C-alpha cells in the first residue's frame, strides 16, 4: 500500500485511511491507493463492511489542483476517478464514508461513491469547482441531484458554496451525524449495515423541476461573464434527462471545455496566488510575531471607521480618536449604520452588533493609546499632518507597539523619520470600503523590522484580509499602477470618448466598475489632494490629464457631492451629465486636441496594458515580490476579474511581444523588463520562477 493510504481492521470492519497532508487532495497515488485498499478488504473474508476516512484535519478536500495545469500542458494524462467510485458502489460489502473537515469537489464525489456517509457536526461538504473555473468532473453533477434533489445540487454545483453537515443530513447527502469519535462511531455504523441491502444512487433517475432558466439568470448576474457556473447547470440538467452513464459523459465533455478554457487557468492562478502572497522571505513559523490584543486608530473618517470595524469584528478592542466631537459623532454614526445594515440583511444579530460597538472607545484624547499594541493612523493625505501625528504617537506608544499608517501614497520612510523608532513603523494600506475590501497592502519601509512585517501579515489573516507585502514608493503597487490606468482613462475622454463609453468597455470586459465611475465612488478629491501634494514633482512637457481636477475645481467630487463624472440621483444611480461633456470639450480645446472616434479595443488596451507596463517597472524595482503579488492586489483591491487572472497574468496570456508592440504604438516608455522578456519570448511568470 502506498504511504498515502493506510489500511487496518477493527474486528470485522476494514478501514481505509487517506493520509496526504495538508488537505488529503486526490494527488496521484491517492485514488489508486483507495482502490487497492478496497480490493484488499473485499477479498478478506473476515471483513463485513468498509470505512473510508481522512487522516489529519480533513477528509479529502478535492482533486489535486496542481495536477490540472499538468494535464492541460500535456505533462500528465490525468486519470478518471469514475472507476474508483464504481468499484466503491459495486462493492459487495457496504462502504461507509466518514467525513470531517471539508469534503469538497472530488472529495464529496468519492464520498458519494460509498453506500453511506456519516459526518461530524463541524464537517462541510460542497462542490466548489466553479471557484477555480471548473465543474465537478467525477460524477458530482450526476450523483448529487440523485442524492440531494435537483435544486440543491444545481445550486451547490453552480455557485460553489459549501453546506454544513446538518444541512447535508437534512438533504440526504449524509446519513448520520456523529457526536463522538468519528472513526469509532463510523465503525459501529458500518457494523449495523452489514445485513442491509446497499443503496445504488446511480440507478435513480432525476427529473427537471423547472428551475434551470432561473438559475442561469442568477448565475449570469452573480458570476458575470463566467463560463463554469453555466456549464455546471448544463451538467446537472443533463442528470435530469440522461441515464447516469450518459450524464457522466456529458459532464466530462463540459468539464474538459472548462479545463482547457482560459478562465480555469486564471482562477487557478488566483487560488494559488492568494496563498503564495502570504509567503514572505525571511518570515515563517520560526519567527516570533508580536501579539495584537488592543488597537488604536487615529481619525474616524471613512477609512478610520472601516479600519476600526475590521479590528472589532476580529474581537480586538479599539480606541478611536478624532479631533472634534462632531467628526467623532459622524464617524461613529457611520459605523453604527454599517452594522445596522448588516443586521437588517441577517448577517448577524443585534446582540453581536452591540458587542462590537462596545469594543470601540470613541474619544478626543490620547487616553489608552499607551496600551495599544498597534496604532493605525488614518487621517487626510498630507505629509506634514502625518508627521505631526507620528511624532505624537512616538511619545505615547509603549515600546514594541506597531505604528501603522494607512497612507495610500506617501513615503513610509519619511513618515517614520518623525519617530525615534522607524523599525516599528509600517504602512497598512486598506482599501475602501475598508470593512469590505479584502486587500491589505503592507508597506515595508527601509527600516521596518521583519517581525513587524510578519506580525502585520498575520494580522491580515486575523482580520480576514489578504495581506500583500509591497515596497515603499509613491502609491506603492496598487495606486502607482492605478494612476497610469486612470490617466489613460482620462486621456481617452479628452481625446474623444464619452465617460460612459470608457466605463462600459471596461465593465463589459469584467472590471467590477469602470475607472471613472470608480473615481466617483472613491471621491475625485482624494486624487486631487494628492496631486496638489506632489505638484512639485510634475515634469514640464509631460502630458498630464486635467478632467478630474477640473471636476473637483467645480465642486464635483463624485458620489459624495451628487456629481462627478456622472450626476447621481438620491439613490446614487448615475446618469451622464451634459455639463461634464462641456467641461471635457473645454479641456480638450485648451489642450489643442482634435477629438476623434475611439473604439473599444483602444480603450481596453490603453487602460489594461498601462497596468502591465507599470507593473513591470514595479517588479524590476523590487517593489512587488512577484508578478502574482501584483495580480492578487488587483483581484482583491481593484475589482479586476479573477477569471482574467490579474494584470500581469493577463499580459502573459496576450504574449509580452504583443503587449510591447501596443505599448510602443501608444508612445509610452516601455518598461525595461517588458522589453527584455518580450525579446526573449518569455512571460512574467517564467521570469518569476527563475529569479525565485
Ligand atoms: C476538484 O475536486 C475536481 C473534481 O471534480 C475532480 C475532477 C476530476 N489541491 O487553503 P489552505 C493547498 S477541484 C492542491 O491554506 P485552509 C494550498 O495551496 C478541487 N493543493 O488551508 C495550501 O498550500 P500551501 C475542489 C491544495 O485550511 C495548503 O493546501 N476543491 C488543495 O485555509 C493549505 O490550504 C477545492 O477547490 C487542492 N485541492 O483551507 C478546495 N487545497 O501551504 C480547495 C488546498 O503550500 N481548497 N491546497 O500554501 C480549499 O478551499 C482550502 O484549501 C480548504 C482548506 C478549505 C480545503
mmCIF file of C-alpha atoms in Angstrom, residues 425-679:
data_model
loop_
_atom_site.group_PDB
_atom_site.id
_atom_site.type_symbol
_atom_site.label_atom_id
_atom_site.label_comp_id
_atom_site.label_asym_id
_atom_site.label_seq_id
_atom_site.Cartn_x
_atom_site.Cartn_y
_atom_site.Cartn_z
ATOM 1 C CA UNK A 425 6.734 51.916 11.541
ATOM 2 C CA UNK A 426 4.913 50.268 8.644
ATOM 3 C CA UNK A 427 2.199 51.047 6.112
ATOM 4 C CA UNK A 428 -1.073 49.151 6.351
ATOM 5 C CA UNK A 429 -2.993 50.378 3.345
ATOM 6 C CA UNK A 430 -6.645 49.383 3.475
ATOM 7 C CA UNK A 431 -8.986 49.704 0.504
ATOM 8 C CA UNK A 432 -12.305 51.445 0.541
ATOM 9 C CA UNK A 433 -14.737 50.354 1.953
ATOM 10 C CA UNK A 434 -12.138 49.131 4.435
ATOM 11 C CA UNK A 435 -14.560 46.832 6.236
ATOM 12 C CA UNK A 436 -15.428 45.078 2.953
ATOM 13 C CA UNK A 437 -12.436 45.014 0.584
ATOM 14 C CA UNK A 438 -10.157 42.033 1.182
ATOM 15 C CA UNK A 439 -6.852 43.622 0.221
ATOM 16 C CA UNK A 440 -4.364 44.935 2.756
ATOM 17 C CA UNK A 441 -1.176 46.334 1.217
ATOM 18 C CA UNK A 442 1.540 46.050 3.842
ATOM 19 C CA UNK A 443 4.178 48.641 3.084
ATOM 20 C CA UNK A 444 7.691 47.950 4.180
ATOM 21 C CA UNK A 445 9.873 50.971 4.979
ATOM 22 C CA UNK A 446 13.674 50.852 4.721
ATOM 23 C CA UNK A 447 13.957 50.266 8.469
ATOM 24 C CA UNK A 448 10.779 48.252 9.156
ATOM 25 C CA UNK A 449 11.589 45.224 11.331
ATOM 26 C CA UNK A 450 10.988 41.786 9.832
ATOM 27 C CA UNK A 451 8.953 40.797 12.901
ATOM 28 C CA UNK A 452 6.758 43.870 12.353
ATOM 29 C CA UNK A 453 6.182 42.705 8.768
ATOM 30 C CA UNK A 454 5.420 39.160 9.928
ATOM 31 C CA UNK A 455 3.041 40.494 12.592
ATOM 32 C CA UNK A 456 1.143 42.566 10.037
ATOM 33 C CA UNK A 457 0.953 39.623 7.604
ATOM 34 C CA UNK A 458 -0.517 37.526 10.443
ATOM 35 C CA UNK A 459 -2.803 40.411 11.418
ATOM 36 C CA UNK A 460 -4.146 40.480 7.848
ATOM 37 C CA UNK A 461 -5.258 36.870 8.296
ATOM 38 C CA UNK A 462 -6.846 37.648 11.675
ATOM 39 C CA UNK A 463 -8.759 40.499 10.040
ATOM 40 C CA UNK A 464 -9.780 38.147 7.189
ATOM 41 C CA UNK A 465 -7.791 40.183 4.686
ATOM 42 C CA UNK A 466 -5.340 39.173 2.019
ATOM 43 C CA UNK A 467 -2.073 40.804 3.108
ATOM 44 C CA UNK A 468 0.387 41.580 0.311
ATOM 45 C CA UNK A 469 3.842 42.947 1.147
ATOM 46 C CA UNK A 470 4.975 45.860 -1.017
ATOM 47 C CA UNK A 471 7.913 48.252 -1.063
ATOM 48 C CA UNK A 472 7.897 51.960 -0.416
ATOM 49 C CA UNK A 473 7.378 54.240 -3.411
ATOM 50 C CA UNK A 474 4.778 56.789 -4.394
ATOM 51 C CA UNK A 475 1.443 54.935 -4.464
ATOM 52 C CA UNK A 476 3.148 51.606 -3.608
ATOM 53 C CA UNK A 477 1.885 48.914 -6.018
ATOM 54 C CA UNK A 478 -1.861 49.294 -6.390
ATOM 55 C CA UNK A 479 -2.183 53.068 -6.584
ATOM 56 C CA UNK A 480 1.032 53.583 -8.528
ATOM 57 C CA UNK A 481 -0.438 51.369 -11.250
ATOM 58 C CA UNK A 482 -3.970 52.716 -10.969
ATOM 59 C CA UNK A 483 -2.530 56.151 -11.546
ATOM 60 C CA UNK A 484 -1.480 55.026 -15.071
ATOM 61 C CA UNK A 485 -4.834 53.351 -15.651
ATOM 62 C CA UNK A 486 -6.811 56.415 -14.537
ATOM 63 C CA UNK A 487 -4.549 58.697 -16.543
ATOM 64 C CA UNK A 488 -5.263 56.730 -19.742
ATOM 65 C CA UNK A 489 -8.992 56.681 -18.982
ATOM 66 C CA UNK A 490 -8.942 60.482 -18.702
ATOM 67 C CA UNK A 491 -6.800 60.892 -21.831
ATOM 68 C CA UNK A 492 -9.301 58.748 -23.754
ATOM 69 C CA UNK A 493 -12.066 61.074 -22.619
ATOM 70 C CA UNK A 494 -10.055 64.143 -23.567
ATOM 71 C CA UNK A 495 -9.303 62.642 -26.980
ATOM 72 C CA UNK A 496 -12.869 61.740 -27.898
ATOM 73 C CA UNK A 497 -14.542 59.032 -25.779
ATOM 74 C CA UNK A 498 -17.505 59.737 -23.522
ATOM 75 C CA UNK A 499 -17.018 58.763 -19.838
ATOM 76 C CA UNK A 500 -19.807 56.177 -20.107
ATOM 77 C CA UNK A 501 -18.135 54.659 -23.168
ATOM 78 C CA UNK A 502 -14.835 54.138 -21.312
ATOM 79 C CA UNK A 503 -16.605 52.736 -18.264
ATOM 80 C CA UNK A 504 -18.849 50.426 -20.302
ATOM 81 C CA UNK A 505 -15.900 48.932 -22.221
ATOM 82 C CA UNK A 506 -14.065 48.009 -19.028
ATOM 83 C CA UNK A 507 -17.177 46.876 -17.185
ATOM 84 C CA UNK A 508 -18.167 44.571 -20.034
ATOM 85 C CA UNK A 509 -14.623 43.232 -20.128
ATOM 86 C CA UNK A 510 -15.137 42.250 -16.495
ATOM 87 C CA UNK A 511 -13.940 45.038 -14.198
ATOM 88 C CA UNK A 512 -16.273 45.485 -11.218
ATOM 89 C CA UNK A 513 -16.795 49.051 -12.411
ATOM 90 C CA UNK A 514 -15.345 51.444 -14.942
ATOM 91 C CA UNK A 515 -12.412 53.675 -13.919
ATOM 92 C CA UNK A 516 -14.343 56.933 -13.999
ATOM 93 C CA UNK A 517 -17.282 55.567 -12.034
ATOM 94 C CA UNK A 518 -14.699 54.169 -9.596
ATOM 95 C CA UNK A 519 -13.218 57.658 -9.241
ATOM 96 C CA UNK A 520 -16.674 58.998 -8.442
ATOM 97 C CA UNK A 521 -17.159 56.293 -5.815
ATOM 98 C CA UNK A 522 -13.783 56.772 -4.119
ATOM 99 C CA UNK A 523 -14.050 60.592 -4.300
ATOM 100 C CA UNK A 524 -12.250 62.524 -7.036
ATOM 101 C CA UNK A 525 -10.982 64.947 -4.402
ATOM 102 C CA UNK A 526 -8.710 62.254 -2.914
ATOM 103 C CA UNK A 527 -6.547 62.176 -6.061
ATOM 104 C CA UNK A 528 -6.859 65.942 -6.455
ATOM 105 C CA UNK A 529 -5.455 66.452 -2.966
ATOM 106 C CA UNK A 530 -2.616 64.027 -3.660
ATOM 107 C CA UNK A 531 -1.780 65.709 -6.974
ATOM 108 C CA UNK A 532 -1.552 69.029 -5.157
ATOM 109 C CA UNK A 533 0.816 67.439 -2.631
ATOM 110 C CA UNK A 534 3.025 66.180 -5.455
ATOM 111 C CA UNK A 535 2.706 69.208 -7.761
ATOM 112 C CA UNK A 536 6.446 69.907 -7.380
ATOM 113 C CA UNK A 537 7.226 66.540 -8.987
ATOM 114 C CA UNK A 538 5.454 67.285 -12.270
ATOM 115 C CA UNK A 539 7.862 67.153 -15.184
ATOM 116 C CA UNK A 540 7.476 70.068 -17.619
ATOM 117 C CA UNK A 541 6.411 68.904 -21.069
ATOM 118 C CA UNK A 542 4.961 65.596 -19.837
ATOM 119 C CA UNK A 543 1.274 65.407 -20.581
ATOM 120 C CA UNK A 544 -0.998 65.146 -17.544
ATOM 121 C CA UNK A 545 -4.773 64.656 -17.517
ATOM 122 C CA UNK A 546 -6.982 67.535 -16.433
ATOM 123 C CA UNK A 547 -10.588 66.343 -16.361
ATOM 124 C CA UNK A 548 -10.730 65.043 -12.761
ATOM 125 C CA UNK A 549 -9.100 68.189 -11.399
ATOM 126 C CA UNK A 550 -11.455 70.386 -13.428
ATOM 127 C CA UNK A 551 -14.425 68.487 -11.986
ATOM 128 C CA UNK A 552 -13.081 68.979 -8.449
ATOM 129 C CA UNK A 553 -12.495 72.685 -9.050
ATOM 130 C CA UNK A 554 -16.248 72.889 -9.685
ATOM 131 C CA UNK A 555 -17.126 71.005 -6.521
ATOM 132 C CA UNK A 556 -17.873 67.742 -8.367
ATOM 133 C CA UNK A 557 -16.085 65.307 -6.039
ATOM 134 C CA UNK A 558 -18.102 62.262 -7.143
ATOM 135 C CA UNK A 559 -20.920 60.383 -5.423
ATOM 136 C CA UNK A 560 -20.482 62.227 -2.126
ATOM 137 C CA UNK A 561 -21.395 65.572 -3.731
ATOM 138 C CA UNK A 562 -24.024 64.019 -6.018
ATOM 139 C CA UNK A 563 -21.919 64.816 -9.087
ATOM 140 C CA UNK A 564 -18.579 63.857 -10.591
ATOM 141 C CA UNK A 565 -18.098 62.212 -13.984
ATOM 142 C CA UNK A 566 -21.836 61.460 -13.708
ATOM 143 C CA UNK A 567 -24.719 63.049 -11.893
ATOM 144 C CA UNK A 568 -26.312 60.935 -9.178
ATOM 145 C CA UNK A 569 -29.910 60.761 -8.020
ATOM 146 C CA UNK A 570 -30.911 60.292 -4.375
ATOM 147 C CA UNK A 571 -30.345 56.521 -4.754
ATOM 148 C CA UNK A 572 -26.846 57.132 -6.116
ATOM 149 C CA UNK A 573 -27.932 55.975 -9.565
ATOM 150 C CA UNK A 574 -25.613 57.578 -12.113
ATOM 151 C CA UNK A 575 -26.583 59.198 -15.393
ATOM 152 C CA UNK A 576 -24.470 61.022 -17.981
ATOM 153 C CA UNK A 577 -24.361 64.768 -17.408
ATOM 154 C CA UNK A 578 -24.211 67.228 -20.339
ATOM 155 C CA UNK A 579 -22.353 69.633 -18.039
ATOM 156 C CA UNK A 580 -19.496 67.117 -17.884
ATOM 157 C CA UNK A 581 -19.298 66.937 -21.660
ATOM 158 C CA UNK A 582 -18.982 70.722 -21.751
ATOM 159 C CA UNK A 583 -16.058 70.544 -19.323
ATOM 160 C CA UNK A 584 -14.462 67.796 -21.416
ATOM 161 C CA UNK A 585 -14.782 69.830 -24.616
ATOM 162 C CA UNK A 586 -13.318 72.849 -22.869
ATOM 163 C CA UNK A 587 -10.322 70.868 -21.543
ATOM 164 C CA UNK A 588 -9.760 69.262 -24.945
ATOM 165 C CA UNK A 589 -9.891 72.621 -26.703
ATOM 166 C CA UNK A 590 -7.475 74.139 -24.197
ATOM 167 C CA UNK A 591 -5.053 71.260 -24.798
ATOM 168 C CA UNK A 592 -5.445 71.707 -28.578
ATOM 169 C CA UNK A 593 -6.757 68.162 -29.030
ATOM 170 C CA UNK A 594 -8.717 67.175 -32.147
ATOM 171 C CA UNK A 595 -11.365 64.869 -30.721
ATOM 172 C CA UNK A 596 -11.811 61.652 -32.713
ATOM 173 C CA UNK A 597 -13.857 58.453 -32.614
ATOM 174 C CA UNK A 598 -12.417 55.974 -30.136
ATOM 175 C CA UNK A 599 -13.081 52.235 -30.374
ATOM 176 C CA UNK A 600 -13.463 49.685 -27.608
ATOM 177 C CA UNK A 601 -10.182 47.861 -28.262
ATOM 178 C CA UNK A 602 -8.195 51.041 -27.826
ATOM 179 C CA UNK A 603 -9.960 51.726 -24.534
ATOM 180 C CA UNK A 604 -9.164 48.233 -23.271
ATOM 181 C CA UNK A 605 -5.551 48.185 -24.420
ATOM 182 C CA UNK A 606 -4.639 51.647 -23.236
ATOM 183 C CA UNK A 607 -6.030 51.155 -19.761
ATOM 184 C CA UNK A 608 -5.213 47.493 -19.117
ATOM 185 C CA UNK A 609 -1.772 47.436 -20.719
ATOM 186 C CA UNK A 610 -0.762 50.584 -18.869
ATOM 187 C CA UNK A 611 -1.185 48.476 -15.720
ATOM 188 C CA UNK A 612 1.096 45.737 -17.014
ATOM 189 C CA UNK A 613 3.782 48.158 -18.239
ATOM 190 C CA UNK A 614 3.951 49.928 -14.886
ATOM 191 C CA UNK A 615 3.734 46.551 -13.141
ATOM 192 C CA UNK A 616 6.885 45.509 -14.984
ATOM 193 C CA UNK A 617 8.739 48.582 -13.636
ATOM 194 C CA UNK A 618 7.474 47.767 -10.158
ATOM 195 C CA UNK A 619 8.784 44.210 -10.445
ATOM 196 C CA UNK A 620 12.181 45.253 -11.639
ATOM 197 C CA UNK A 621 12.488 47.760 -8.792
ATOM 198 C CA UNK A 622 11.560 45.029 -6.304
ATOM 199 C CA UNK A 623 8.537 46.979 -5.055
ATOM 200 C CA UNK A 624 6.417 43.844 -5.542
ATOM 201 C CA UNK A 625 7.910 40.483 -4.632
ATOM 202 C CA UNK A 626 6.437 38.549 -7.582
ATOM 203 C CA UNK A 627 4.081 39.171 -10.532
ATOM 204 C CA UNK A 628 1.432 37.167 -8.705
ATOM 205 C CA UNK A 629 1.540 39.687 -5.826
ATOM 206 C CA UNK A 630 0.522 42.404 -8.285
ATOM 207 C CA UNK A 631 -2.235 40.184 -9.646
ATOM 208 C CA UNK A 632 -3.626 39.450 -6.195
ATOM 209 C CA UNK A 633 -3.554 43.163 -5.317
ATOM 210 C CA UNK A 634 -5.681 43.855 -8.379
ATOM 211 C CA UNK A 635 -8.069 40.941 -7.809
ATOM 212 C CA UNK A 636 -8.705 41.714 -4.155
ATOM 213 C CA UNK A 637 -8.485 45.511 -4.106
ATOM 214 C CA UNK A 638 -9.362 46.908 -7.515
ATOM 215 C CA UNK A 639 -12.225 44.790 -8.876
ATOM 216 C CA UNK A 640 -10.101 43.129 -11.575
ATOM 217 C CA UNK A 641 -11.965 39.964 -12.668
ATOM 218 C CA UNK A 642 -10.408 36.840 -11.143
ATOM 219 C CA UNK A 643 -11.247 34.872 -14.290
ATOM 220 C CA UNK A 644 -8.718 37.060 -16.135
ATOM 221 C CA UNK A 645 -6.052 36.366 -13.527
ATOM 222 C CA UNK A 646 -4.803 39.909 -12.832
ATOM 223 C CA UNK A 647 -2.912 42.463 -14.966
ATOM 224 C CA UNK A 648 0.394 40.567 -15.169
ATOM 225 C CA UNK A 649 -1.253 37.202 -15.870
ATOM 226 C CA UNK A 650 -3.414 38.895 -18.496
ATOM 227 C CA UNK A 651 -0.331 40.406 -20.178
ATOM 228 C CA UNK A 652 1.358 36.989 -20.130
ATOM 229 C CA UNK A 653 -1.720 35.441 -21.704
ATOM 230 C CA UNK A 654 -1.674 38.018 -24.540
ATOM 231 C CA UNK A 655 2.044 37.408 -25.077
ATOM 232 C CA UNK A 656 4.554 40.037 -23.971
ATOM 233 C CA UNK A 657 5.579 40.711 -27.555
ATOM 234 C CA UNK A 658 2.039 41.789 -28.382
ATOM 235 C CA UNK A 659 1.931 43.895 -25.220
ATOM 236 C CA UNK A 660 5.239 45.586 -26.061
ATOM 237 C CA UNK A 661 4.052 46.363 -29.586
ATOM 238 C CA UNK A 662 0.943 48.089 -28.272
ATOM 239 C CA UNK A 663 2.954 49.982 -25.621
ATOM 240 C CA UNK A 664 5.209 51.307 -28.389
ATOM 241 C CA UNK A 665 2.247 52.177 -30.617
ATOM 242 C CA UNK A 666 0.795 54.252 -27.780
ATOM 243 C CA UNK A 667 4.101 56.105 -27.484
ATOM 244 C CA UNK A 668 4.696 55.122 -23.857
ATOM 245 C CA UNK A 669 8.095 54.381 -22.446
ATOM 246 C CA UNK A 670 8.192 50.581 -22.293
ATOM 247 C CA UNK A 671 9.393 49.048 -19.037
ATOM 248 C CA UNK A 672 12.914 47.615 -19.499
ATOM 249 C CA UNK A 673 11.734 44.271 -18.083
ATOM 250 C CA UNK A 674 8.935 44.150 -20.644
ATOM 251 C CA UNK A 675 11.409 44.808 -23.477
ATOM 252 C CA UNK A 676 13.739 42.125 -22.171
ATOM 253 C CA UNK A 677 11.093 39.433 -21.677
ATOM 254 C CA UNK A 678 9.312 40.204 -24.950
ATOM 255 C CA UNK A 679 12.669 39.913 -26.743
#
